[in-house]
Amino acid sequence: MYLIVVGLNHKTAPVEIREKLSFPEHSLAEALAEVKKIKAVRGCAILSTCNRTEVYAAVLDVEQGLRGIREFLAKRCRLSASEIQNYLYNYTLFDVINHLFRVASGLDSMILGETQILGQVRRAYEIACELGATNGVLNTLFLRAITVGKRVRTETEIDRNAVSISYAAVELAKQIFEDGIQGRSVLIVGAGKMSELTAKHLVANGVSTVLVSNRSYDRAVCLAKVFGGKAVKFDELFTYMETADIVISATAATHCIIKPQDIENVMKKRNNKKMFIIDIAVPRDVDPAVGSIEGVSLYDIDDLKNVVDSNLSQREKEARKAEKIIKNEIDEFWKWLSSQFATPTIAALKKRGEEIKQKEITRAFNRLGNLTDREKKVISSMANSIVNQLLHDPVIQLKHYAPTHQGHLYTEILQKLFNLDVPGQKILEGQTGQPQSGDLQAERAAAGHGQAGQSHTG
């Protein structure tokens, strides 16, 4: 049995292809059942976010499994197998482990180190378990991946620094207001997407009052409703600015609309109470001279980008630490996986040797007639020695190669050469449904509660 994964993500496929291969949670039962009908498949799970769709499977035949899953995905998005192949990637065996561990750790995400993907991996596994789609190998792989993802976030700071313009603004606001931003007010100037996203992050971090001003009052009303805030007419902008601790400006104006004299008047009425202004418009909405006014902290798009670049560099540094953790975890998992096949294979080989030995000893005793106990002991000892010496090197070599990336090949060759029946593999092939009691509950705590189904990360 072998591990495989076939999928696509934001690096390999445009959104119009990704959306065709999206699997909302309500569709997973049918999808998993269809994948499991593929002849070679013994267990499967589907990870689907808005940035990736991946089908993981434990199969008896790699090529048959890959081909079957590609055909399943092609049928799903109504493309030919040759057309969809341009967007798909696939990994097998050792590379599957490496890929899933990196995905769960946020190293393969659009935003390096993002946290939501860990919860999504957990949920994908949980659903596959509930539907009886997994098997022993996949259970252990996913549980281990969730643990690895948690370990990476616990032992590194890969998710600690903002790497989006909108969230960098929030982090800066927290630094400027020493007692935090909980309960503070924000004024949004312009009803564009970037200012909306920044306001969303601020509200999520405790900002209590949202004011929205726009040249189109109707658009201001619409955006204010999103945050349960208040729309402000554009000609009343500076009157309401007197009550705002944070100002986000992102209009389409071709010139500065917030000038030093305006802010000086505002700050006088605020008694120079601290104000944080975020100018994310291009061209800029706020005259740079505003930044020199007492009590005002002004940041433009380039300032925020510098913060993001610095934070991204820090995340990349932490990612290198994460890769080391993943490498160690892969080695441990590979040793476990190899033992699941090497150990029962060795046992089956020794059993075959014992059967042949006993069969030939019995035949020899029958042909030789009356033998003394000593003669029988000598013959038995000789037969035992021959079998042990004959099997010694194959057993030692299999134990040596089993933990390597090619260990499965040695195991399979030995099984085929000696026509071995390996019952331990059948257990792994057939173990479906819920893992051992408490596993999901424990890993749920480890992985956190990410959203199921669709996401804007991953």
Coordinates of C-alpha atoms in Angstrom, one line a residue, residues 249 256-259 263 277-279 284-291 298:
S249 CA -7.9 57.2 4.1
C256 CA -4.3 65.6 -1.1
I257 CA -7.6 66.0 0.6
I258 CA -6.3 66.2 4.2
K259 CA -3.9 69.1 4.7
I263 CA -5.4 68.5 11.1
I277 CA -3.6 58.3 10.4
I278 CA -3.2 55.5 7.7
D279 CA -3.0 56.8 4.2
R284 CA -1.7 60.0 -1.4
D285 CA -4.7 61.6 0.3
V286 CA -2.8 63.1 3.2
D287 CA -0.1 65.8 2.9
P288 CA 3.1 64.3 4.3
A289 CA 3.6 67.5 6.4
V290 CA 0.7 66.2 8.6
G291 CA 3.1 63.7 10.0
L298 CA 1.1 59.2 9.9

